[in-house]
CSV table of C-alpha atoms and ligand atoms in Angstrom, one decimal:
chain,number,residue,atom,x,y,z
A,1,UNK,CA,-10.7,-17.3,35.7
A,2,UNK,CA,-12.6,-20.2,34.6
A,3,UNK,CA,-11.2,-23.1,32.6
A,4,UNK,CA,-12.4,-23.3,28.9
A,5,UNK,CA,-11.6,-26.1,26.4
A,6,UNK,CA,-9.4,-24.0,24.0
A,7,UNK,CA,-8.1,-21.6,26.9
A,8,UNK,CA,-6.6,-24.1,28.9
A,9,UNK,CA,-2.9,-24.3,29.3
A,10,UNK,CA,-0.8,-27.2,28.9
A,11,UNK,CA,-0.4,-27.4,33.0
A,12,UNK,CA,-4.2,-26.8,34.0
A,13,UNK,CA,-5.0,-29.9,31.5
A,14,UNK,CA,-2.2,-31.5,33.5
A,15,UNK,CA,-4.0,-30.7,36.6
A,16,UNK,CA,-7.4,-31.8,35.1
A,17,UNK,CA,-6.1,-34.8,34.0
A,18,UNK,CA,-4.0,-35.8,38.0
A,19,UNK,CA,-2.7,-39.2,37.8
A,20,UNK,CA,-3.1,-39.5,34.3
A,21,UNK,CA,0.2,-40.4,32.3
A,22,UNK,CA,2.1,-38.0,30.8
A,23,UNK,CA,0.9,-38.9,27.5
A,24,UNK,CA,-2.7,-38.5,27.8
A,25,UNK,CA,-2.2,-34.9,28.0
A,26,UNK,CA,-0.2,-35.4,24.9
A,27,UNK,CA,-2.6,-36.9,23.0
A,28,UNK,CA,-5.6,-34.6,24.5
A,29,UNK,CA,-4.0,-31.4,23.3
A,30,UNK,CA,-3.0,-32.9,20.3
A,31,UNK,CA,-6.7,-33.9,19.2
A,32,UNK,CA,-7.9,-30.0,20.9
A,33,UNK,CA,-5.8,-28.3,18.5
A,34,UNK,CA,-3.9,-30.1,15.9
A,35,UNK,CA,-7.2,-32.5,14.9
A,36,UNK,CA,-9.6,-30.1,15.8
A,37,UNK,CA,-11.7,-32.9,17.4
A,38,UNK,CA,-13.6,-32.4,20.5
A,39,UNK,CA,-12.9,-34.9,23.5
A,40,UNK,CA,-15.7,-37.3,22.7
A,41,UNK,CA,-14.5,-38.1,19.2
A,42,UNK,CA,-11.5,-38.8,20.6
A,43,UNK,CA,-11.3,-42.5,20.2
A,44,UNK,CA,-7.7,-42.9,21.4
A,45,UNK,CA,-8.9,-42.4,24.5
A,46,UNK,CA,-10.4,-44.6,27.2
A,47,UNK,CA,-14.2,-43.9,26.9
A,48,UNK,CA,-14.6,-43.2,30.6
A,49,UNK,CA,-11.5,-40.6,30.3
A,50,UNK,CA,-13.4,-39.0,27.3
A,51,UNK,CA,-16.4,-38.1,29.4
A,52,UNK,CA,-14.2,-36.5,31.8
A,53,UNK,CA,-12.0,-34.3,29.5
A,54,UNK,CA,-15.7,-33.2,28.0
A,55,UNK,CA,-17.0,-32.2,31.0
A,56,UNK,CA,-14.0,-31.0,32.5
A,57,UNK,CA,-13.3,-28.4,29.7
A,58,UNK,CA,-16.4,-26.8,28.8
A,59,UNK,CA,-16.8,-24.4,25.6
A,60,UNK,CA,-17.1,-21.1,26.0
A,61,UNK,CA,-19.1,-20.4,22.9
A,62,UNK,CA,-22.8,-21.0,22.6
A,63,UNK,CA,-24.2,-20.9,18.7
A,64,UNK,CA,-27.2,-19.1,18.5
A,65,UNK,CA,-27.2,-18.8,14.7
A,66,UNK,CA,-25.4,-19.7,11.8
A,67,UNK,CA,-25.9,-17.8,8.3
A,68,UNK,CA,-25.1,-18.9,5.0
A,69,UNK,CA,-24.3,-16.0,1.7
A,70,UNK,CA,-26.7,-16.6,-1.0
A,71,UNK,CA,-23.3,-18.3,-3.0
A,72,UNK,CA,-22.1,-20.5,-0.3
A,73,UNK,CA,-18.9,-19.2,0.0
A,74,UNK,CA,-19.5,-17.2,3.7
A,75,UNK,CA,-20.5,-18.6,6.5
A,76,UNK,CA,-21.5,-16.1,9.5
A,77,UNK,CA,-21.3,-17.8,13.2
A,78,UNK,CA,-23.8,-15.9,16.0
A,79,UNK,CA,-22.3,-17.1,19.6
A,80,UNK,CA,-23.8,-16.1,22.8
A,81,UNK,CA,-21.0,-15.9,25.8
A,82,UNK,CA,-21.1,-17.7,29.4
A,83,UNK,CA,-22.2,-13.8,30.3
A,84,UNK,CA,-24.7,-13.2,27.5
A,85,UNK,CA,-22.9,-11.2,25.3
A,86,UNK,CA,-23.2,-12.2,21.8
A,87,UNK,CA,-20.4,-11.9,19.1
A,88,UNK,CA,-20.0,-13.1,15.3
A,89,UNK,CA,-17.3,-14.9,13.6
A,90,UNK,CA,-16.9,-15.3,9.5
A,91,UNK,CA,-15.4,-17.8,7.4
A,92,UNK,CA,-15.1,-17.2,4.0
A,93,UNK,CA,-14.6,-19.5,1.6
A,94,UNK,CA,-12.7,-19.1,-1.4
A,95,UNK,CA,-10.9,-21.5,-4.2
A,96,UNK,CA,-7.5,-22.1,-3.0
A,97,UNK,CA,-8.4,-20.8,0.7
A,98,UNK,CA,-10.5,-20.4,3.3
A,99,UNK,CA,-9.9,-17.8,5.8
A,100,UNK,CA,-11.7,-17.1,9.5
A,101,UNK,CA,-12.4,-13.8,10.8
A,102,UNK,CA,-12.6,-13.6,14.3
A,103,UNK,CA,-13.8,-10.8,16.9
A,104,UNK,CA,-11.3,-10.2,19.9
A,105,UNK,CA,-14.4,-7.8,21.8
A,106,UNK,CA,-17.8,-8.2,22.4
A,107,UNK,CA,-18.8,-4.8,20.9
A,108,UNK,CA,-16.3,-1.9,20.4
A,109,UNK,CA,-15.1,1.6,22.3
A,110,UNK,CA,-13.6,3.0,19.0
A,111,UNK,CA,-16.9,4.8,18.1
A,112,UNK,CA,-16.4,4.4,14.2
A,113,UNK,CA,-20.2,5.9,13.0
A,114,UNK,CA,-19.3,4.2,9.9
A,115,UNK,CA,-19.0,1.3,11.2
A,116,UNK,CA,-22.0,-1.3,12.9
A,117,UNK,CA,-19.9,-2.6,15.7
A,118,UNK,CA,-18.6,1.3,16.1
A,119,UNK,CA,-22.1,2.3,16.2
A,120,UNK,CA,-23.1,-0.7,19.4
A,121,UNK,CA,-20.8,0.5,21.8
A,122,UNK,CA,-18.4,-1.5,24.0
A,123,UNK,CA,-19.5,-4.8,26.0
A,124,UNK,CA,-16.3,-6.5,27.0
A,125,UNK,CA,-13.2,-8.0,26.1
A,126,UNK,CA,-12.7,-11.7,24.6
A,127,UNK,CA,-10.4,-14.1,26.5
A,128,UNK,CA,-7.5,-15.7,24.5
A,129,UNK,CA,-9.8,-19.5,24.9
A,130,UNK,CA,-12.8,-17.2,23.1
A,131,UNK,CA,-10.4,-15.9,20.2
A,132,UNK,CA,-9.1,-19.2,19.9
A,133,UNK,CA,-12.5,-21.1,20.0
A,134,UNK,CA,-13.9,-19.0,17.4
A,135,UNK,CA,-11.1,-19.9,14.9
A,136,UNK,CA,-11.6,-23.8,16.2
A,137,UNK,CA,-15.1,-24.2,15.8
A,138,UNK,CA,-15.1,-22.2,12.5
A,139,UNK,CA,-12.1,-25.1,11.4
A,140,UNK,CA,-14.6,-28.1,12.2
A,141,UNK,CA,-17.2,-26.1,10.3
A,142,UNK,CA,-14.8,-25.8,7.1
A,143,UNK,CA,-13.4,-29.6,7.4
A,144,UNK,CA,-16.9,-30.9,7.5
A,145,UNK,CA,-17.2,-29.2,4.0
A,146,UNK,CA,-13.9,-30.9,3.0
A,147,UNK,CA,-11.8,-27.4,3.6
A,148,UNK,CA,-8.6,-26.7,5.5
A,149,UNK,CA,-8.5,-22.9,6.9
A,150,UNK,CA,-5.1,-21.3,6.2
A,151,UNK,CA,-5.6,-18.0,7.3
A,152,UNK,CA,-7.0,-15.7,10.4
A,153,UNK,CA,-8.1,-12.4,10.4
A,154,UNK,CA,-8.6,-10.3,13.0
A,155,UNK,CA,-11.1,-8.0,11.8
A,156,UNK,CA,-14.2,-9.4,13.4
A,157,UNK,CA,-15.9,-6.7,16.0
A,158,UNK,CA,-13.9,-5.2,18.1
A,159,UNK,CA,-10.4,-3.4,18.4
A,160,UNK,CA,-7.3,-6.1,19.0
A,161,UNK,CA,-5.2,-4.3,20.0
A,162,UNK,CA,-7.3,-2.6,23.0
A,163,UNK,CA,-7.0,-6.3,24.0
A,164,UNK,CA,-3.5,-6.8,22.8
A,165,UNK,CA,-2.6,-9.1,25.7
A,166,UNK,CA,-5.3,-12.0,25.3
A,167,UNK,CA,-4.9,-11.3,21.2
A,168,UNK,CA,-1.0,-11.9,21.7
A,169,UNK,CA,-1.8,-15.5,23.7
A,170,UNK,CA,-4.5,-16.9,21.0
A,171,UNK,CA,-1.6,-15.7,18.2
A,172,UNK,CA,0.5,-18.0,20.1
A,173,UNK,CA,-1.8,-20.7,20.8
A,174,UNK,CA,-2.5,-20.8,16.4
A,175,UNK,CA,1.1,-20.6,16.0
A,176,UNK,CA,2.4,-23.0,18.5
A,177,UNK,CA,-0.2,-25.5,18.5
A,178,UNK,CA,-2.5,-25.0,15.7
A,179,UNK,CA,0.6,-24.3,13.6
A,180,UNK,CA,0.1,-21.8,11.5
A,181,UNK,CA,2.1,-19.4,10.1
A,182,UNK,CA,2.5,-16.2,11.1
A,183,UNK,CA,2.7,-14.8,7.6
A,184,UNK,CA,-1.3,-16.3,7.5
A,185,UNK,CA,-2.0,-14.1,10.9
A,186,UNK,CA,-3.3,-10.8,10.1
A,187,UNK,CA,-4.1,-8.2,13.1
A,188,UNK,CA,-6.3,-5.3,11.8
A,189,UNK,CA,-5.9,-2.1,14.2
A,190,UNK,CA,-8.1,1.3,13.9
A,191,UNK,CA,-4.2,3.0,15.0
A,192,UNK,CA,-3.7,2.3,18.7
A,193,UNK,CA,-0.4,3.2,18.7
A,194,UNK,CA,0.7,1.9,22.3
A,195,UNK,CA,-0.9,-1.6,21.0
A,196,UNK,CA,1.1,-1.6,17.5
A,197,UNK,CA,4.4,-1.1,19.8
A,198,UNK,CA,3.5,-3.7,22.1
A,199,UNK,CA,2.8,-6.2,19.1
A,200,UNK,CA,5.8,-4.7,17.4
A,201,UNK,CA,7.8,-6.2,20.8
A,202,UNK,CA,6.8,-9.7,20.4
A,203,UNK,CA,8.2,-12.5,18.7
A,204,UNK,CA,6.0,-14.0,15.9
A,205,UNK,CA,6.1,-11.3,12.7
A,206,UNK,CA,2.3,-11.2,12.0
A,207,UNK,CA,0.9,-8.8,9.5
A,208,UNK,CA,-0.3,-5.6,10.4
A,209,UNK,CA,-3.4,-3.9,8.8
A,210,UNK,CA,-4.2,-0.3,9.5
A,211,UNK,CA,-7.8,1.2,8.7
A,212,UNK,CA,-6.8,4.5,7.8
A,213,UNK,CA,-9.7,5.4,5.7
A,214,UNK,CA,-8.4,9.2,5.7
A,215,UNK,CA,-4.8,10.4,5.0
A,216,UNK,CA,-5.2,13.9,6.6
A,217,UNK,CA,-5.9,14.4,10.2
A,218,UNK,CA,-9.3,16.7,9.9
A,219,UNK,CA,-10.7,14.0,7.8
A,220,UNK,CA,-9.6,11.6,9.9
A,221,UNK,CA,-10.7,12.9,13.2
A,222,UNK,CA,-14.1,13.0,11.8
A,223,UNK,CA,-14.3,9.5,10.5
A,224,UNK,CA,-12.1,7.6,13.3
A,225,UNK,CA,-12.4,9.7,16.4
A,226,UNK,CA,-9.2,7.9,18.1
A,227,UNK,CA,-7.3,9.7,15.7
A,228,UNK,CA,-7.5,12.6,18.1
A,229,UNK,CA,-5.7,10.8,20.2
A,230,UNK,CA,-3.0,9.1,17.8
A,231,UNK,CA,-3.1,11.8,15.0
A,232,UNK,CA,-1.5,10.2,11.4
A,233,UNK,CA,1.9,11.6,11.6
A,234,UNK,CA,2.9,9.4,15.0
A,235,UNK,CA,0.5,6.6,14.1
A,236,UNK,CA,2.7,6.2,10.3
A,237,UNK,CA,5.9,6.4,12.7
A,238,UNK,CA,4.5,3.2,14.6
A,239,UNK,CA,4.0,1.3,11.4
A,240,UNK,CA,7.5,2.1,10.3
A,241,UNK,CA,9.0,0.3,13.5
A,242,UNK,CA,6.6,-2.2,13.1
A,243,UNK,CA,7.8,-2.8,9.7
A,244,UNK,CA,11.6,-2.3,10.5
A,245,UNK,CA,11.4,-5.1,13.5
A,246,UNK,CA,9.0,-7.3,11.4
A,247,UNK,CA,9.8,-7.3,7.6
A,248,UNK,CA,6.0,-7.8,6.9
A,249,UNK,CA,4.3,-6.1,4.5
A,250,UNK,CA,1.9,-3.1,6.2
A,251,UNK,CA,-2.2,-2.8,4.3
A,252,UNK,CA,-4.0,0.2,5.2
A,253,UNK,CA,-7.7,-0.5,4.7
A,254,UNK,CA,-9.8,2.3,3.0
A,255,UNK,CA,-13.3,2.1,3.0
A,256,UNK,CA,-14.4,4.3,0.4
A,257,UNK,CA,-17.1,7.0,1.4
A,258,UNK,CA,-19.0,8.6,-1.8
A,259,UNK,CA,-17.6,12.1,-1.6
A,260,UNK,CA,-15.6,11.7,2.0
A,261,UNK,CA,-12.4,10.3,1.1
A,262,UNK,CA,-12.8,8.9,-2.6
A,263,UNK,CA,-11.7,12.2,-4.7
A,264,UNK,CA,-8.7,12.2,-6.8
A,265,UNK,CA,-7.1,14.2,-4.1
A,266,UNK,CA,-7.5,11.8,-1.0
A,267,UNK,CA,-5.6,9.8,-3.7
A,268,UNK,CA,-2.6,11.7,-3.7
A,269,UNK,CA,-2.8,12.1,0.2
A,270,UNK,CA,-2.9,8.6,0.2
A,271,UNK,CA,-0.2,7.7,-1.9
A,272,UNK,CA,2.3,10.4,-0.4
A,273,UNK,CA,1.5,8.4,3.1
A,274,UNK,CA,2.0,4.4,1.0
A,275,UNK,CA,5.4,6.2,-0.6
A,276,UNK,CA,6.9,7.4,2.5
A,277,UNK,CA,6.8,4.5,4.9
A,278,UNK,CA,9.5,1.8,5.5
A,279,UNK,CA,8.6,-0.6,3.6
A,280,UNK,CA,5.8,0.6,0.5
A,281,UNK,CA,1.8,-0.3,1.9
A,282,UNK,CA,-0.4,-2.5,0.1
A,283,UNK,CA,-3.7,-0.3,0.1
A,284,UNK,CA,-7.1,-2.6,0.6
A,285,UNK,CA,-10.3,0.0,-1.5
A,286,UNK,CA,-13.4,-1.8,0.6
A,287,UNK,CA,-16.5,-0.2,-0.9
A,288,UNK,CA,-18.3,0.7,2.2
A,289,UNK,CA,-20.5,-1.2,3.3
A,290,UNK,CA,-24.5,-0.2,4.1
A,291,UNK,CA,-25.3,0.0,8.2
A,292,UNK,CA,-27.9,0.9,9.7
A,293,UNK,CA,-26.6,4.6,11.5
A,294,UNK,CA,-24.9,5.5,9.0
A,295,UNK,CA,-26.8,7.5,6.3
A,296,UNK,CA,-24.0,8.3,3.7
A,297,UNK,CA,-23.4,5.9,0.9
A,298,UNK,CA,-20.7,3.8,-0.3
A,299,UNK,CA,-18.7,4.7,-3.5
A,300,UNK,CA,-19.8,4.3,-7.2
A,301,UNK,CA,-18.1,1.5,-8.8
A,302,UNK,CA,-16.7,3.1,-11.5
A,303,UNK,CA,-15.5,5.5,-9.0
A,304,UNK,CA,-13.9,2.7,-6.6
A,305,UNK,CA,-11.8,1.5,-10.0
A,306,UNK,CA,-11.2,4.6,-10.9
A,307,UNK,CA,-9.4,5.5,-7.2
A,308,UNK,CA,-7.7,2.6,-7.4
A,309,UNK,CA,-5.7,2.6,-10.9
A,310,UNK,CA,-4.9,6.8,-9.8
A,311,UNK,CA,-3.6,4.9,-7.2
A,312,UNK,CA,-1.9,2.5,-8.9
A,313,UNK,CA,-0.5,5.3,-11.5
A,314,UNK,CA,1.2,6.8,-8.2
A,315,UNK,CA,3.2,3.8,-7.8
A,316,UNK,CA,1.0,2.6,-5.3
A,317,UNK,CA,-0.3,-1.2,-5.1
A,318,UNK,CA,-4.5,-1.0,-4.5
A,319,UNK,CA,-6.9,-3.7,-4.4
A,320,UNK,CA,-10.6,-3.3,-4.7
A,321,UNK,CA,-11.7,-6.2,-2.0
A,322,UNK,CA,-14.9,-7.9,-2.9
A,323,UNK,CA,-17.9,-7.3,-1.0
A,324,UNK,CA,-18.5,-10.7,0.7
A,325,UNK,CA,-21.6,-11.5,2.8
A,326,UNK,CA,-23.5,-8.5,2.2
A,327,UNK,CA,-26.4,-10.3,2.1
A,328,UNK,CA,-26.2,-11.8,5.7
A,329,UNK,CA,-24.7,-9.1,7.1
A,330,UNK,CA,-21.1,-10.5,7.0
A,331,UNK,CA,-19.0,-7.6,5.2
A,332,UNK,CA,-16.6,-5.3,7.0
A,333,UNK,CA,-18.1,-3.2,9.4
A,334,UNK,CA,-21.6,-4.9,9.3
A,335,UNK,CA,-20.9,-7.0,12.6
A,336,UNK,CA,-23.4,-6.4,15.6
A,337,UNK,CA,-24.6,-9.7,16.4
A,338,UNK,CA,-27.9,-8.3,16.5
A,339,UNK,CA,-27.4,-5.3,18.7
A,340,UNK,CA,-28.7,-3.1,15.7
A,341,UNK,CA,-31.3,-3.6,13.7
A,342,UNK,CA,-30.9,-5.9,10.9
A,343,UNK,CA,-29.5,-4.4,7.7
A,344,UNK,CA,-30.7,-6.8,5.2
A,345,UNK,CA,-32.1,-9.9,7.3
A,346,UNK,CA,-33.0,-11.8,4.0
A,347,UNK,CA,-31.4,-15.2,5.9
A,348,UNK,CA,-31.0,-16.4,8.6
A,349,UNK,CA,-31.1,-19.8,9.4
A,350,UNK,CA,-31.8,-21.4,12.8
A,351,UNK,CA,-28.1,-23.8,13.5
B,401,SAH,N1,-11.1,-2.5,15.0
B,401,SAH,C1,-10.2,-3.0,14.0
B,401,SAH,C2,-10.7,-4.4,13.5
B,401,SAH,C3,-12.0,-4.3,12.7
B,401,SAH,S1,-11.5,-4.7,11.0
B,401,SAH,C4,-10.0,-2.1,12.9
B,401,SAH,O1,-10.6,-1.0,12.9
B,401,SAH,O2,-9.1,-2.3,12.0
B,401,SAH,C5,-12.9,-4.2,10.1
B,401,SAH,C6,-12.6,-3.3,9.0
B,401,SAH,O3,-13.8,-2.9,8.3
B,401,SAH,C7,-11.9,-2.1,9.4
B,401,SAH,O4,-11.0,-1.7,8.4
B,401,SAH,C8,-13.1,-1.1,9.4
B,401,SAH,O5,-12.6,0.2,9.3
B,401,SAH,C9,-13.8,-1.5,8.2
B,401,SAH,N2,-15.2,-1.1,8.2
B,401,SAH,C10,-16.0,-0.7,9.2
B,401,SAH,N3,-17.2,-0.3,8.8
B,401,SAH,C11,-17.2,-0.5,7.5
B,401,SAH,C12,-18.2,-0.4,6.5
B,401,SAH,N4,-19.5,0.0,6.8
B,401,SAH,N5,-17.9,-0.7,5.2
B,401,SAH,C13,-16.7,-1.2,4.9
B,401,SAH,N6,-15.7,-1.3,5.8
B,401,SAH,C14,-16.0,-1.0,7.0
């Protein structure tokens, strides 16, 4: 494997760095991922020694573009990887925080036709340095705009926890060294059971979110083919132990599908599910979200508040997520990094 700045371990910088006292490394790793400054800024070290740590530690992410949301407040990263494979990463601005959603594959194998990424097919997995990098360079894009990140996402392309073990090192490498709090860590899963154990095994208690989108098992099937595999019966006993070893609260995510799953009775499915686990799910109504090959529409807006306050009637909690970055192709589900054709390419700046 080939070194990369924000996938290097504390020993390989050690390495790197040979005769170099111990505190160098210190003070390197310390300006990688506490300061978020790369090694040329850093002016605590020797000049010549800066050189070296830049070109011994190369980045592993290449911008190709960057978009900006008509208001501002998203920011959508195109990178191109050391093998060509292109992946996105979204920061999203908002009052009191600013949170980075990052991609953990270079396409997707979980074949979602509602979904963009879904729809592009599989190219590879991320490295831990690539999951990491991501949340990095989105960090020095936020503190040049005066912003702090708090929180990371993983809900970018791809399915986490069909990578679990490179996810599980960059959740350790933002907790240990970036230090952030696991209760700002979010891992979003389509329901790969053996994955939601393996998380469920380790020691930080990040959140879980499921995408459910269906609470019956035909519907389900037809929306998110891997629930063939891990029908919802088995799938809610996984987020139960998750819950039991974690004490975190569980989100399913429910994109709403005009006519598919947003009648009053997907409602009651939904809630019986919310009522019966562990510890009551917090239920996240995303309006779907246009892409190009898939021709059904999203839910009415009157129809989206209406599903959530039956919802909420059931004595579940529901909330309607806002739409962000529909107009550069930044929302849920609208990630390809250009392997589809462009939904709604109204901007897209050259970075
Ligand atoms: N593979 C993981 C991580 C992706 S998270 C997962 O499935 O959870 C992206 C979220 O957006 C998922 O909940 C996904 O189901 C949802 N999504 C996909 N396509 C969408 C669309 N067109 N509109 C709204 N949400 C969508």
């Amino acid at each position: 494997m080939t070194i990369t700045r924000y996938g290097i371990s504390r020993d390989e910088l050690g390495s790197v760095l040979d005769g170099q006292p111990r505190y160098r490394v210190d003070q390197i790793w310390r300006g990688l991922f506490s300061e978020y400054t790369s090694p040329a800024e850093m002016t605590n070290l020797p000049k010549e020694l800066r050189a070296k740590v830049d070109a011994a530690l190369p980045l592993a992410l290449e911008p190709v573009t960057e978009s900006v949301s008509d208001r501002g407040d998203t920011i959508k990263f195109l990178w191109k990887l050391d093998d060509d494979s292109r992946i996105e990463t979204v920061l999203m601005l908002y009052p009191d925080r600013a949170t980075v959603c990052v991609s953990t594959q270079a396409g997707c194998a979980m074949a979602c036709g509602f979904c963009a990424t879904g729809q592009a097919g599989f190219a590879r997995h991320l490295d831990s340095g690539e999951i990491v990098e991501q949340v990095i360079r989105a960090t020095q894009r936020a503190k040049a705009m005066g912003r702090r990140v708090s929180n990371v996402v993983y809900m970018g392309m791809g399915e986490p926890l069909a990578n679990e073990e490179p996810v599980w090192s960059s959740l350790v490498r933002l907790h240990d060294d970036c230090g952030m709090s696991a209760r700002h860590l979010t891992v979003s899963t389509v329901g790969i059971i053996p994955g939601i154990r393996k998380l469920a095994s380790r020691p930080l208690p990040v959140n879980l979110a499921v995408s459910l989108h269906a609470a019956n098992d035909a519907k389900r099937d037809a929306l998110v083919p891997i629930n063939k595999r891990y029908p919802i019966a088995d799938l809610m006993e996984a987020c139960d132990d998750y819950l039991e070893a974690k004490g975190r609260r569980l989100s399913f995510e429910w994109a709403m599908i005009d006519q598919l799953n947003d009648q009053p009775s997907d409602a009651v499915e939904l809630a019986d599910l919310c009522r019966s686990r562990f510890l009551p799910a917090h239920v996240n109504l995303i309006p779907l979200n246009p892409t190009p090959g898939y021709p059904v529409r999203g839910s009415a807006k009157s129809r989206v508040y209406a599903f959530r306050d039956q919802l909420e009637a059931l004595g579940v909690n529901a909330t309607v997520r806002r739409n962000r970055g529909t107009d550069i192709d930044a929302a849920c589900g609208q990630l390809a990094a250009g392997q589809g054709v462009q939904i709604n390419p109204r901007r897209n700046t050259q970075d």
